[in-house]
Coordinates of C-alpha atoms in Angstrom, one line a residue:
Chain Z
M176 CA -3.1 -11.1 -16.4
K177 CA -1.9 -10.4 -20.0
R178 CA -2.7 -6.7 -19.5
L179 CA -1.0 -6.6 -16.1
L180 CA 2.1 -8.1 -17.6
T181 CA 2.0 -5.4 -20.4
Y182 CA 1.7 -2.8 -17.7
A183 CA 4.6 -4.2 -15.8
R184 CA 6.7 -4.3 -19.0
L185 CA 5.8 -0.7 -19.7
S186 CA 6.7 0.2 -16.1
W187 CA 10.1 -1.6 -15.9
P188 CA 12.1 0.6 -18.3
D189 CA 10.6 3.7 -16.6
I190 CA 11.7 2.4 -13.2
L191 CA 15.2 1.9 -14.5
R192 CA 15.3 5.2 -16.5
H193 CA 14.3 7.3 -13.4
K194 CA 16.6 5.7 -10.9
S195 CA 16.7 8.6 -8.4
Y196 CA 12.9 8.7 -8.3
S197 CA 12.6 5.0 -8.0
I198 CA 15.2 4.8 -5.2
F199 CA 13.5 7.7 -3.3
V200 CA 10.1 6.0 -3.5
V201 CA 11.4 2.7 -2.4
L202 CA 13.4 4.1 0.5
G203 CA 10.7 6.5 1.5
S204 CA 8.2 3.7 1.6
A205 CA 10.6 1.3 3.3
I206 CA 11.3 3.8 6.2
A207 CA 7.7 4.7 6.5
F208 CA 6.6 1.1 6.6
A209 CA 9.3 0.0 9.0
F210 CA 7.9 2.5 11.6
I211 CA 4.3 1.7 10.7
T212 CA 4.9 -2.0 11.2
V213 CA 6.5 -1.4 14.6
L214 CA 3.7 0.9 15.6
M215 CA 1.0 -1.5 14.4
Q216 CA 2.7 -4.5 16.0
I217 CA 2.7 -2.7 19.4
Y218 CA -0.9 -1.8 18.9
Y219 CA -1.9 -5.3 17.9
T220 CA -0.1 -6.8 20.9
V221 CA -1.7 -4.5 23.3
A222 CA -5.1 -3.8 21.9
F223 CA -5.7 -7.4 20.9
D224 CA -4.5 -8.8 24.2
R225 CA -1.7 -11.0 22.9
P226 CA 0.4 -13.2 25.2
P227 CA 1.3 -12.8 28.0
F228 CA -1.7 -10.4 28.3
S229 CA -4.3 -12.7 26.6
N230 CA -6.5 -12.5 29.7
A231 CA -6.1 -8.7 30.2
G232 CA -9.9 -8.3 29.9
R233 CA -10.4 -10.3 33.1
I234 CA -7.3 -9.3 35.1
V235 CA -7.6 -6.6 37.8
K236 CA -4.6 -5.1 39.4
I237 CA -5.4 -4.3 43.0
E238 CA -4.2 -0.7 43.6
S239 CA -4.2 1.3 46.8
F240 CA -7.6 1.9 48.5
H241 CA -9.1 5.2 49.7
G242 CA -11.2 5.9 52.7
R243 CA -14.5 7.8 52.3
D244 CA -12.6 11.0 53.3
G245 CA -10.4 10.5 50.2
K246 CA -7.2 9.6 52.1
D247 CA -5.2 6.5 51.4
V248 CA -5.8 3.5 53.7
R249 CA -2.9 1.3 54.4
A250 CA -1.9 -1.0 51.6
L251 CA -2.4 -4.8 51.7
R252 CA 0.6 -6.6 53.1
D253 CA 2.0 -9.6 51.2
S254 CA 0.9 -11.9 54.1
E255 CA -2.7 -10.7 53.6
M256 CA -3.0 -11.1 49.9
Q257 CA -4.0 -14.7 49.7
D258 CA -6.8 -14.1 52.3
F259 CA -7.9 -11.0 50.3
A260 CA -7.9 -13.0 47.0
G261 CA -10.0 -15.7 48.8
C262 CA -12.8 -13.2 49.3
F263 CA -13.6 -13.1 45.6
P264 CA -15.9 -16.1 44.7
D265 CA -15.0 -15.9 41.0
V266 CA -11.2 -15.4 41.1
E267 CA -9.5 -18.3 39.3
S268 CA -6.0 -17.3 40.2
C269 CA -3.9 -14.5 41.7
A270 CA -0.4 -13.3 40.9
M271 CA 1.9 -11.5 43.3
L272 CA 4.9 -9.7 41.9
S273 CA 7.7 -7.7 43.4
Q274 CA 11.0 -6.7 42.2
Q275 CA 14.4 -5.9 43.6
L276 CA 17.7 -4.8 42.1
S277 CA 20.2 -7.5 42.9
N278 CA 23.6 -8.7 42.0
T279 CA 23.6 -12.1 40.4
Y280 CA 26.5 -14.2 39.3
V281 CA 26.8 -16.4 36.3
G282 CA 30.1 -18.2 36.8
D283 CA 32.4 -15.5 37.9
A284 CA 30.7 -12.7 36.1
I285 CA 28.6 -10.3 38.1
H286 CA 25.3 -9.0 36.6
P287 CA 23.3 -6.3 38.4
L288 CA 19.7 -7.3 37.5
M289 CA 16.2 -6.5 38.5
L290 CA 15.0 -9.8 39.9
Y291 CA 11.3 -10.5 40.0
F292 CA 9.7 -12.5 42.8
T293 CA 6.4 -14.1 42.2
N294 CA 4.1 -17.0 43.1
P295 CA 3.0 -20.0 40.9
G296 CA -0.3 -18.2 40.2
F297 CA 1.6 -15.6 38.1
W298 CA 2.0 -18.2 35.3
D299 CA -1.8 -18.7 35.3
V300 CA -2.7 -15.1 35.3
F301 CA -0.1 -14.2 32.5
D302 CA 0.2 -16.7 29.7
F303 CA 3.8 -16.5 28.8
R304 CA 4.9 -18.6 25.8
F305 CA 7.3 -21.2 27.1
L306 CA 10.1 -21.9 24.6
D307 CA 11.5 -24.6 26.8
G308 CA 11.0 -26.1 30.3
R309 CA 8.2 -25.1 32.6
P310 CA 7.0 -22.5 35.2
F311 CA 7.6 -23.1 38.9
S312 CA 4.8 -24.7 40.8
E313 CA 3.3 -25.0 44.3
A314 CA 5.4 -28.1 44.8
D315 CA 8.5 -26.1 44.1
M316 CA 7.4 -23.5 46.7
R317 CA 6.7 -26.2 49.3
D318 CA 10.1 -27.8 48.6
R319 CA 11.8 -24.4 48.6
A320 CA 13.2 -25.4 45.2
Q321 CA 15.8 -22.8 44.0
V322 CA 14.3 -22.5 40.5
A323 CA 14.0 -19.6 38.0
V324 CA 12.3 -18.8 34.7
V325 CA 14.2 -16.5 32.3
E326 CA 13.1 -14.5 29.2
K327 CA 14.8 -15.5 26.0
N328 CA 16.7 -12.3 25.4
L329 CA 18.0 -12.1 28.9
A330 CA 19.0 -15.8 28.7
Q331 CA 21.0 -14.9 25.6
E332 CA 22.7 -12.0 27.4
L333 CA 23.5 -13.9 30.6
F334 CA 24.4 -17.3 29.2
G335 CA 25.1 -16.6 25.5
S336 CA 22.3 -18.9 24.4
A337 CA 18.5 -19.3 24.8
D338 CA 19.0 -23.0 25.5
V339 CA 19.6 -22.6 29.2
T340 CA 17.3 -25.0 31.0
G341 CA 19.3 -26.6 33.7
R342 CA 21.9 -23.9 33.8
G343 CA 22.4 -22.0 37.1
F344 CA 23.1 -18.5 38.6
Q345 CA 23.9 -17.3 42.1
Y346 CA 21.9 -14.9 44.1
L347 CA 22.7 -14.2 47.8
G348 CA 24.9 -17.2 47.9
R349 CA 22.2 -19.6 46.6
T350 CA 22.3 -21.3 43.2
F351 CA 19.1 -21.1 41.2
T352 CA 18.5 -23.4 38.4
V353 CA 16.7 -22.3 35.3
V354 CA 13.6 -24.5 34.7
G355 CA 12.0 -22.6 31.9
V356 CA 12.6 -20.1 29.2
V357 CA 9.8 -17.8 27.9
D358 CA 9.6 -16.0 24.6
S359 CA 10.2 -12.3 24.4
F360 CA 7.2 -10.1 24.7
I361 CA 6.3 -6.4 24.5
E362 CA 6.3 -4.8 28.0
F363 CA 3.2 -2.6 28.0
P364 CA 1.4 -3.8 31.1
D365 CA -0.3 -1.5 33.4
N366 CA 0.8 2.0 34.7
G367 CA 4.3 1.5 33.5
S368 CA 5.2 -1.3 35.8
A369 CA 7.0 -4.2 34.2
L370 CA 6.2 -7.9 34.3
G371 CA 9.9 -8.7 34.4
N372 CA 12.3 -11.0 32.6
I373 CA 13.8 -13.2 35.3
W374 CA 11.6 -14.7 38.0
I375 CA 12.2 -16.7 41.1
P376 CA 9.8 -17.9 43.8
Q377 CA 8.7 -15.1 46.2
I378 CA 9.7 -17.1 49.2
F379 CA 13.3 -16.1 48.4
N380 CA 12.5 -12.4 48.7
E381 CA 14.1 -12.1 52.1
K382 CA 14.7 -8.4 51.9
L383 CA 11.1 -7.5 51.2
S384 CA 9.4 -5.5 54.0
N385 CA 5.8 -4.7 54.6
D386 CA 6.5 -1.2 53.4
T387 CA 7.0 -2.4 49.9
P388 CA 4.3 -4.9 49.2
S389 CA 4.0 -6.9 46.0
A390 CA 1.6 -6.0 43.2
L391 CA -1.5 -8.1 43.3
Y392 CA -3.3 -9.3 40.1
L393 CA -6.6 -11.1 40.2
L394 CA -7.7 -13.3 37.3
F395 CA -11.5 -13.7 37.1
S396 CA -13.6 -16.4 35.6
R397 CA -14.4 -16.3 31.9
D398 CA -18.1 -16.5 32.9
L399 CA -18.0 -12.9 34.2
D400 CA -18.3 -9.9 31.9
A401 CA -16.4 -6.7 32.6
R402 CA -19.3 -5.1 34.5
E403 CA -19.7 -8.2 36.8
I404 CA -15.9 -8.2 37.4
R405 CA -16.1 -4.5 38.5
N406 CA -19.1 -5.2 40.7
E407 CA -17.4 -8.1 42.4
V408 CA -14.1 -6.2 43.0
S409 CA -16.0 -3.3 44.5
T410 CA -18.3 -5.3 46.7
C411 CA -15.8 -7.8 48.0
S412 CA -13.0 -5.2 48.6
V413 CA -15.3 -3.1 50.7
S414 CA -16.5 -6.2 52.5
Y415 CA -12.9 -7.4 53.2
F416 CA -11.9 -4.0 54.7
N417 CA -15.1 -3.6 56.7
G418 CA -14.4 -6.9 58.3
R419 CA -11.2 -5.3 59.6
D420 CA -12.9 -2.1 60.7
I421 CA -11.5 -0.1 57.9
M422 CA -13.9 1.9 55.8
V423 CA -12.9 2.1 52.2
D424 CA -14.6 3.7 49.2
C425 CA -14.3 1.5 46.1
P426 CA -16.9 2.7 43.5
T427 CA -17.5 0.2 40.6
E428 CA -16.5 2.8 38.0
S429 CA -13.0 3.1 39.5
V430 CA -12.3 -0.6 39.0
R431 CA -10.4 -1.2 35.7
T432 CA -9.2 -4.4 34.1
L433 CA -5.8 -4.3 32.5
H434 CA -7.5 -4.1 29.1
D435 CA -9.6 -1.1 30.3
Q436 CA -6.5 0.7 31.7
R437 CA -4.8 0.7 28.3
G438 CA -7.9 2.3 26.8
D439 CA -7.7 5.0 29.4
G440 CA -4.4 6.3 28.2
W441 CA -4.1 8.8 25.3
F442 CA -1.6 6.7 23.4
F443 CA -3.9 3.8 22.5
T444 CA -7.0 5.8 22.1
W445 CA -6.0 8.5 19.7
G446 CA -2.2 9.0 19.9
I447 CA -1.4 5.9 17.9
W448 CA -3.7 6.9 15.1
G449 CA -2.2 10.4 15.1
I450 CA 1.3 9.0 14.8
L451 CA 0.1 6.6 12.1
F452 CA -1.6 9.5 10.2
I453 CA 1.7 11.5 10.3
L454 CA 3.7 8.4 9.3
V455 CA 1.5 7.9 6.2
L456 CA 0.9 11.5 5.4
V457 CA 4.5 12.9 5.4
P458 CA 6.0 10.4 3.0
S459 CA 2.8 10.5 0.9
V460 CA 3.1 14.2 0.4
N461 CA 6.7 13.9 -0.6
I462 CA 6.1 11.1 -2.9
I463 CA 3.0 12.7 -4.4
S464 CA 5.1 15.6 -5.7
L465 CA 7.7 13.3 -7.1
S466 CA 5.2 10.9 -8.7
S467 CA 3.4 13.9 -10.2
A468 CA 6.5 14.7 -12.1
N469 CA 7.0 11.1 -13.0
A470 CA 3.5 10.7 -14.2
Y471 CA 3.9 13.7 -16.5
N472 CA 6.9 12.0 -18.0
R473 CA 4.5 9.2 -18.9
L474 CA 1.8 11.5 -20.3
H475 CA 2.7 10.8 -23.9
E476 CA 2.7 7.0 -23.4
T477 CA -0.6 7.2 -21.6
G478 CA -2.0 9.2 -24.5
V479 CA -0.8 6.6 -27.0
C480 CA -2.4 3.8 -25.0
R481 CA -5.7 5.6 -24.7
A482 CA -5.7 6.4 -28.4
L483 CA -5.2 2.7 -29.1
G484 CA -8.1 1.7 -27.0
A485 CA -7.2 1.8 -23.3
S486 CA -9.9 3.4 -21.1
S487 CA -9.2 5.9 -18.5
S488 CA -9.5 3.3 -15.8
S489 CA -7.0 0.9 -17.5
S490 CA -4.6 3.8 -18.0
F491 CA -4.9 4.6 -14.3
A492 CA -4.1 0.9 -13.6
N493 CA -1.1 1.1 -15.9
L494 CA 0.3 4.1 -14.0
M495 CA -0.5 2.6 -10.7
T496 CA 1.4 -0.6 -11.6
E497 CA 4.7 1.2 -11.7
H498 CA 4.0 3.0 -8.5
S499 CA 2.8 -0.2 -6.8
I500 CA 5.9 -2.1 -7.9
L501 CA 8.0 0.6 -6.2
V502 CA 5.9 0.8 -3.1
I503 CA 5.6 -3.0 -2.8
T504 CA 9.4 -3.2 -3.0
G505 CA 9.6 -0.5 -0.3
V506 CA 7.1 -2.3 1.9
I507 CA 9.1 -5.6 1.7
I508 CA 12.4 -3.7 2.5
G509 CA 10.5 -1.9 5.3
I510 CA 9.4 -5.1 6.9
L511 CA 12.9 -6.4 6.7
L512 CA 14.2 -3.1 8.2
V513 CA 11.9 -3.6 11.2
Y514 CA 14.3 -6.0 12.9
P515 CA 17.4 -3.7 12.9
L516 CA 15.2 -0.7 13.7
T517 CA 13.6 -2.3 16.7
S518 CA 16.9 -3.7 17.9
A519 CA 18.2 -0.2 17.9
L520 CA 15.1 1.1 19.8
N521 CA 15.3 -1.8 22.2
A522 CA 18.9 -1.1 22.8
V523 CA 18.0 2.5 23.8
L524 CA 15.2 1.3 26.1
D525 CA 17.3 -1.6 27.4
A526 CA 20.0 0.7 28.6
G527 CA 18.4 0.9 32.1
V528 CA 18.0 -1.9 34.5
F529 CA 14.3 -2.2 33.7
R530 CA 15.1 -3.7 30.3
I531 CA 11.8 -2.7 28.7
S532 CA 11.3 -4.6 25.5
L533 CA 9.6 -2.6 22.7
F534 CA 9.3 -5.3 20.2
S535 CA 9.6 -9.0 20.1
G536 CA 8.7 -10.0 16.5
I537 CA 6.0 -9.6 13.9
D538 CA 2.7 -11.4 13.8
A539 CA 1.4 -12.4 10.4
M540 CA -1.9 -10.8 11.3
V541 CA -0.3 -7.4 11.7
I542 CA 0.8 -7.6 8.1
V543 CA -2.7 -8.7 6.9
I544 CA -4.9 -6.5 9.0
F545 CA -2.8 -3.4 9.3
V546 CA 0.2 -3.1 7.0
L547 CA -1.6 -4.2 3.8
P548 CA -4.6 -1.8 4.2
V549 CA -2.2 1.0 5.1
F550 CA -0.1 0.1 2.0
V551 CA -3.2 0.4 -0.2
L552 CA -4.0 3.8 1.4
F553 CA -0.4 5.0 1.0
S554 CA -0.3 3.9 -2.6
L555 CA -3.5 5.5 -3.5
L556 CA -2.5 8.7 -1.7
S557 CA 1.0 9.0 -3.0
G558 CA 0.6 7.6 -6.6
G559 CA -3.1 7.5 -7.2
L560 CA -3.8 11.3 -7.3
P561 CA -1.2 12.1 -10.0
A562 CA -2.2 8.9 -11.9
W563 CA -5.8 9.8 -11.8
R564 CA -5.2 13.3 -13.2
I565 CA -3.0 12.0 -16.0
S566 CA -5.3 9.2 -17.0
R567 CA -8.2 11.6 -17.4
K568 CA -6.4 14.2 -19.5
N569 CA -7.6 15.0 -23.0
I570 CA -6.0 12.4 -25.3
A571 CA -5.1 14.8 -28.1
D572 CA -3.3 17.0 -25.5
S573 CA -1.6 14.0 -24.0
L574 CA -0.2 13.0 -27.4
K575 CA 1.2 16.5 -27.9
G576 CA 2.7 16.3 -24.4
N577 CA 0.7 19.3 -23.1
I578 CA 0.9 19.2 -19.4
V579 CA -1.6 22.1 -18.9
S580 CA -4.9 21.6 -20.7
Chain J
M9 CA -19.4 4.8 -42.6
L10 CA -18.3 8.0 -40.8
E11 CA -20.4 11.0 -40.5
L12 CA -19.6 14.3 -38.7
R13 CA -22.7 16.5 -38.2
H14 CA -22.4 20.2 -37.4
I15 CA -19.1 19.7 -35.5
T16 CA -17.9 22.8 -33.6
K17 CA -14.8 23.1 -31.5
V18 CA -14.3 26.3 -29.5
F19 CA -11.3 27.1 -27.4
R20 CA -12.2 29.6 -24.7
T21 CA -10.0 31.8 -22.6
R22 CA -11.1 34.5 -20.3
E23 CA -10.8 37.2 -23.0
M24 CA -12.0 35.4 -26.1
E25 CA -13.5 32.5 -27.9
T26 CA -11.7 30.9 -30.9
Y27 CA -13.6 28.7 -33.2
A28 CA -11.1 26.0 -34.3
I29 CA -13.9 24.2 -36.1
D30 CA -17.1 26.0 -37.0
D31 CA -20.1 23.9 -37.9
V32 CA -18.4 21.3 -40.1
S33 CA -20.3 18.4 -41.5
L34 CA -18.9 15.7 -43.7
A35 CA -19.5 12.1 -44.6
V36 CA -17.0 9.4 -45.5
R37 CA -18.5 6.3 -47.3
K38 CA -17.2 2.8 -46.8
G39 CA -14.1 2.1 -48.9
E40 CA -13.4 5.8 -49.6
F41 CA -9.9 7.3 -49.4
V42 CA -10.5 11.0 -48.4
S43 CA -7.9 13.6 -47.6
I44 CA -8.4 16.9 -45.8
M45 CA -6.0 19.6 -46.9
G46 CA -5.4 23.1 -45.6
P47 CA -2.9 25.4 -44.2
S48 CA -1.4 25.1 -40.7
G49 CA -3.9 26.1 -38.0
C50 CA -7.0 25.7 -40.1
G51 CA -8.4 23.0 -37.8
K52 CA -7.8 19.8 -39.9
S53 CA -5.9 17.9 -37.2
T54 CA -8.5 18.9 -34.6
L55 CA -11.3 17.6 -36.9
L56 CA -9.4 14.3 -37.3
N57 CA -8.9 14.1 -33.5
I58 CA -12.6 14.6 -33.0
A59 CA -13.5 12.1 -35.6
G60 CA -11.2 9.6 -33.9
L61 CA -12.6 10.3 -30.4
L62 CA -9.3 11.7 -29.2
D63 CA -10.8 15.1 -28.5
E64 CA -14.3 16.3 -27.5
P65 CA -16.2 18.5 -29.8
T66 CA -18.0 21.6 -28.3
G67 CA -21.0 20.7 -30.3
G68 CA -22.2 18.3 -33.0
E69 CA -22.6 14.5 -33.5
I70 CA -20.2 11.8 -34.7
I71 CA -21.9 8.9 -36.3
L72 CA -19.9 5.8 -36.9
D73 CA -21.6 2.8 -38.6
G74 CA -25.0 4.4 -37.8
Q75 CA -24.2 4.8 -34.0
N76 CA -23.8 8.2 -32.4
V77 CA -20.5 7.5 -30.7
E78 CA -20.3 11.0 -29.1
E79 CA -22.9 9.8 -26.6
L80 CA -20.8 6.9 -25.3
D81 CA -19.0 7.0 -22.0
D82 CA -15.2 6.8 -21.7
K83 CA -15.2 3.0 -21.8
G84 CA -17.5 2.8 -24.8
K85 CA -15.3 5.4 -26.7
A86 CA -12.2 3.4 -25.8
S87 CA -13.8 0.3 -27.2
I88 CA -14.7 2.1 -30.4
R89 CA -11.1 3.4 -30.8
N90 CA -9.8 0.0 -30.2
S91 CA -12.1 -2.0 -32.5
K92 CA -13.2 0.3 -35.3
I93 CA -10.5 2.9 -35.7
G94 CA -6.9 2.7 -36.6
F95 CA -4.6 5.7 -36.1
I96 CA -1.5 6.7 -38.0
F97 CA 0.2 9.9 -36.6
Q98 CA 2.8 12.2 -38.1
S99 CA 5.3 11.5 -35.3
F100 CA 4.4 7.8 -35.2
H101 CA 3.8 7.8 -31.4
L102 CA 5.5 4.4 -30.9
I103 CA 6.4 3.7 -27.3
S104 CA 10.1 3.9 -27.0
S105 CA 10.4 1.3 -24.2
L106 CA 8.6 -1.4 -26.2
S107 CA 10.1 -3.4 -29.1
I108 CA 8.5 -3.0 -32.5
I109 CA 6.5 -6.2 -32.2
D110 CA 5.3 -5.2 -28.7
N111 CA 4.2 -1.8 -30.1
V112 CA 2.2 -3.6 -32.8
I113 CA 0.6 -5.9 -30.3
L114 CA -0.3 -3.1 -27.9
P115 CA -3.8 -2.4 -29.2
L116 CA -4.7 -6.1 -28.8
T117 CA -3.8 -6.0 -25.1
F118 CA -6.7 -3.7 -24.5
R119 CA -9.1 -6.2 -26.0
N120 CA -10.4 -9.2 -24.2
G121 CA -10.3 -12.7 -25.6
V122 CA -7.2 -12.4 -27.8
S123 CA -4.5 -14.8 -26.8
H124 CA -0.9 -13.7 -26.7
S125 CA 0.2 -16.3 -29.2
R126 CA -2.6 -15.1 -31.6
S127 CA -1.5 -11.5 -31.1
V128 CA 2.1 -12.3 -31.9
Q129 CA 1.1 -14.3 -35.0
K130 CA -1.0 -11.4 -36.2
A131 CA 1.7 -8.8 -35.5
E132 CA 4.3 -10.9 -37.3
A133 CA 2.1 -11.3 -40.4
L134 CA 1.5 -7.5 -40.5
L135 CA 5.2 -6.6 -39.9
E136 CA 6.0 -9.0 -42.8
K137 CA 3.5 -7.2 -44.9
V138 CA 5.0 -3.8 -44.3
G139 CA 8.6 -5.2 -44.7
L140 CA 9.7 -5.1 -41.1
S141 CA 9.9 -8.7 -40.2
H142 CA 13.7 -8.5 -39.7
R143 CA 13.3 -5.5 -37.3
M144 CA 10.4 -6.7 -35.1
H145 CA 12.6 -7.1 -32.0
H146 CA 14.3 -3.8 -32.4
F147 CA 13.3 -0.7 -30.5
P148 CA 11.9 2.4 -32.2
A149 CA 15.1 4.4 -31.6
Q150 CA 17.0 1.8 -33.7
L151 CA 14.7 2.4 -36.8
S152 CA 14.5 5.1 -39.4
G153 CA 11.5 7.4 -39.7
G154 CA 10.1 5.4 -42.6
Q155 CA 10.5 2.2 -40.8
C156 CA 8.8 3.7 -37.7
Q157 CA 5.9 4.8 -39.8
R158 CA 5.5 1.3 -41.3
A159 CA 5.5 -0.1 -37.8
A160 CA 2.8 2.4 -36.9
I161 CA 0.8 1.3 -39.9
A162 CA 1.1 -2.3 -38.8
R163 CA -0.1 -1.2 -35.4
A164 CA -3.1 0.6 -36.9
L165 CA -4.1 -2.6 -38.8
V166 CA -3.6 -5.1 -36.1
T167 CA -7.1 -4.8 -34.7
D168 CA -8.5 -5.0 -38.3
P169 CA -10.3 -1.6 -38.0
E170 CA -13.0 -0.4 -40.3
I171 CA -11.5 3.1 -40.8
I172 CA -8.0 4.4 -40.7
L173 CA -7.4 8.0 -39.5
A174 CA -4.0 9.3 -40.7
D175 CA -2.7 12.6 -39.5
E176 CA 0.1 13.9 -41.8
P177 CA 1.4 10.3 -42.1
T178 CA 4.3 11.5 -44.3
G179 CA 4.9 14.7 -42.6
N180 CA 8.2 13.6 -41.0
L181 CA 9.5 11.6 -43.9
D182 CA 11.6 12.2 -47.0
S183 CA 10.0 11.8 -50.5
R184 CA 11.1 8.2 -51.0
N185 CA 9.7 7.1 -47.7
S186 CA 6.6 9.2 -48.3
E187 CA 6.0 7.4 -51.5
E188 CA 6.4 4.0 -49.8
I189 CA 3.9 4.9 -47.1
M190 CA 1.4 6.2 -49.6
H191 CA 1.7 3.1 -51.5
L192 CA 1.0 1.1 -48.4
L193 CA -2.1 3.3 -47.7
E194 CA -3.3 2.8 -51.2
T195 CA -2.9 -1.0 -50.9
M196 CA -4.9 -0.9 -47.6
N197 CA -7.6 1.2 -49.3
A198 CA -7.7 -1.3 -52.3
S199 CA -8.2 -4.1 -49.8
G200 CA -11.4 -2.3 -48.6
K201 CA -10.2 -0.1 -45.7
T202 CA -11.8 3.4 -45.4
I203 CA -9.1 6.1 -44.9
L204 CA -9.5 9.7 -43.8
M205 CA -6.2 11.5 -44.0
V206 CA -5.0 15.0 -43.1
T207 CA -2.2 16.5 -45.2
H208 CA -0.9 19.8 -46.3
S209 CA 0.8 18.4 -49.4
D210 CA -0.9 18.4 -52.8
E211 CA 1.5 15.7 -53.9
I212 CA 0.3 13.4 -51.1
A213 CA -3.4 14.3 -51.5
R214 CA -3.3 13.3 -55.1
H215 CA -3.1 9.7 -53.9
T216 CA -6.6 10.0 -52.4
G217 CA -10.1 9.6 -54.0
R218 CA -11.6 12.8 -52.6
I219 CA -10.0 16.0 -51.3
L220 CA -11.6 18.3 -48.8
M221 CA -10.2 21.8 -48.5
M222 CA -10.3 23.4 -45.1
T223 CA -9.7 27.0 -44.1
D224 CA -10.4 28.8 -40.8
G225 CA -12.4 26.0 -39.3
H226 CA -14.7 25.5 -42.4
I227 CA -14.7 23.0 -45.1
S228 CA -14.7 25.1 -48.2
V229 CA -14.3 22.8 -51.2
S230 CA -14.9 19.1 -51.7
S231 CA -13.6 17.7 -54.9
K232 CA -13.2 14.3 -56.6
N233 CA -9.5 13.7 -57.3
A234 CA -9.0 13.8 -61.1
S235 CA -5.8 11.9 -60.9
L236 CA -7.5 8.7 -59.8

């Protein structure tokens, strides 16, 4: 501790003396880490199945079916979906979801919104974090209750506050009352379709025709592993259509859970790591060249410390202390920068009616399992190489200030 | 105390080899005050750097207190430099961003088991001894050359080393300050410290007990100083 304090005291005047260098390292690290944090938060949310996709490993979205000749067979109609879901012995719940661009009114203000129509099972399949209120239930459906659930950011935009339980909006002349508010979430479900941000019971989707059926999601029991889920979907789907004299081909390997589907894409398999590599490498290379120059400024001081009894490794630690102080400061600023950065990115993505949310907040685990290890790698790459060279130089040459030896 | 056996230092380029030190052997006994004299470029500072483990010899052995320290790894050599050797340099080599007392304490921070309060106590006592107690919280840039060298002597003594290696300790000082520094070194020697000093000045060498003459990488003459 005493030694670390000495290193910090040796570093501080250098940091102040080389202000341009210090500012460059801090800002370079801050910008790099803001992007790294956003990237890792998205990866963590998706790859680690965070809410509302906690059950992604046992959710299967039912897509269109093909006949044995490879041609599409007719899609399931909404009215058939409950029957179809009933064919699967291990399905715990099913979600139906459809969407429609609609004009809604809050007071006198008109808001063109994508409204999402769904069933109560939707709230079982997807585990949204309710900030207030509740989801709508079977009883609400039976009573034709005009209720809605709203996502926090949209609530803020429509009503000016996230505390909107009990507030109302008009759609097709009916007043819907908000019964629940859910937390923001990253919209990276399957195949680019969104889960939505304002939901009302599907019984009010009067315009929906059989040509535009709902998406159907099946939630399987925890007792089944992925292979058993695939087998059950394949067998039961074929059996359902056979019972209706329709021959479909549904091989087991074509059945994918939501979790599997994410792994199929390039982005979460290698794309994200490629971007991360570039995000770490580019600022590292820039900072390496600057910190090399800075380390040579400290060549004499390092030589003195080694002459007085510091080993190469403690000299390395000394040089790394200054670099680490700058990078830690940059990382902290970077994490704080994440919020304005993602607001800007969200604003760009939010411009359309789909209102895709890129980012909804930082999980502490992202900092612990991703940002901190990347910080160590970044520090070692950008500051460690020059520090390592300087700390191993001949002491007599270092005292003379000989850069080349 | 300190023995250098067949030390050689060769600087190699693609075209040629230069023998900075060519098979030099010398022994310094405990309590001796030895000076190495010679013209510029004769290899005396290189020899001192090798003796102080600041530079690697091309060949030969360095025996300190009966131990071949040349065989030690980096950590072992650092420990020897810290505990057994005190350095005084011509250009002081004080760290400009640290106060005088922090400069004096610096060698103790590389040693385990010495508390900060004990380090401060020791540094204050040494700065008092070299007449700098009123300047301990100043920075090197605020001190004269003579004062800087006295601070460097306090730093060399703070670890209570067995041998002091001084490379032209008066080289950057005027005659009055040179006399003061030599007086301090004589006092240290009188209190039992072994000193090996490099100088090019006859005047300064006269303060020492034995003078070694060095030319072209060889020790040519070793003489007892008649003035002592």
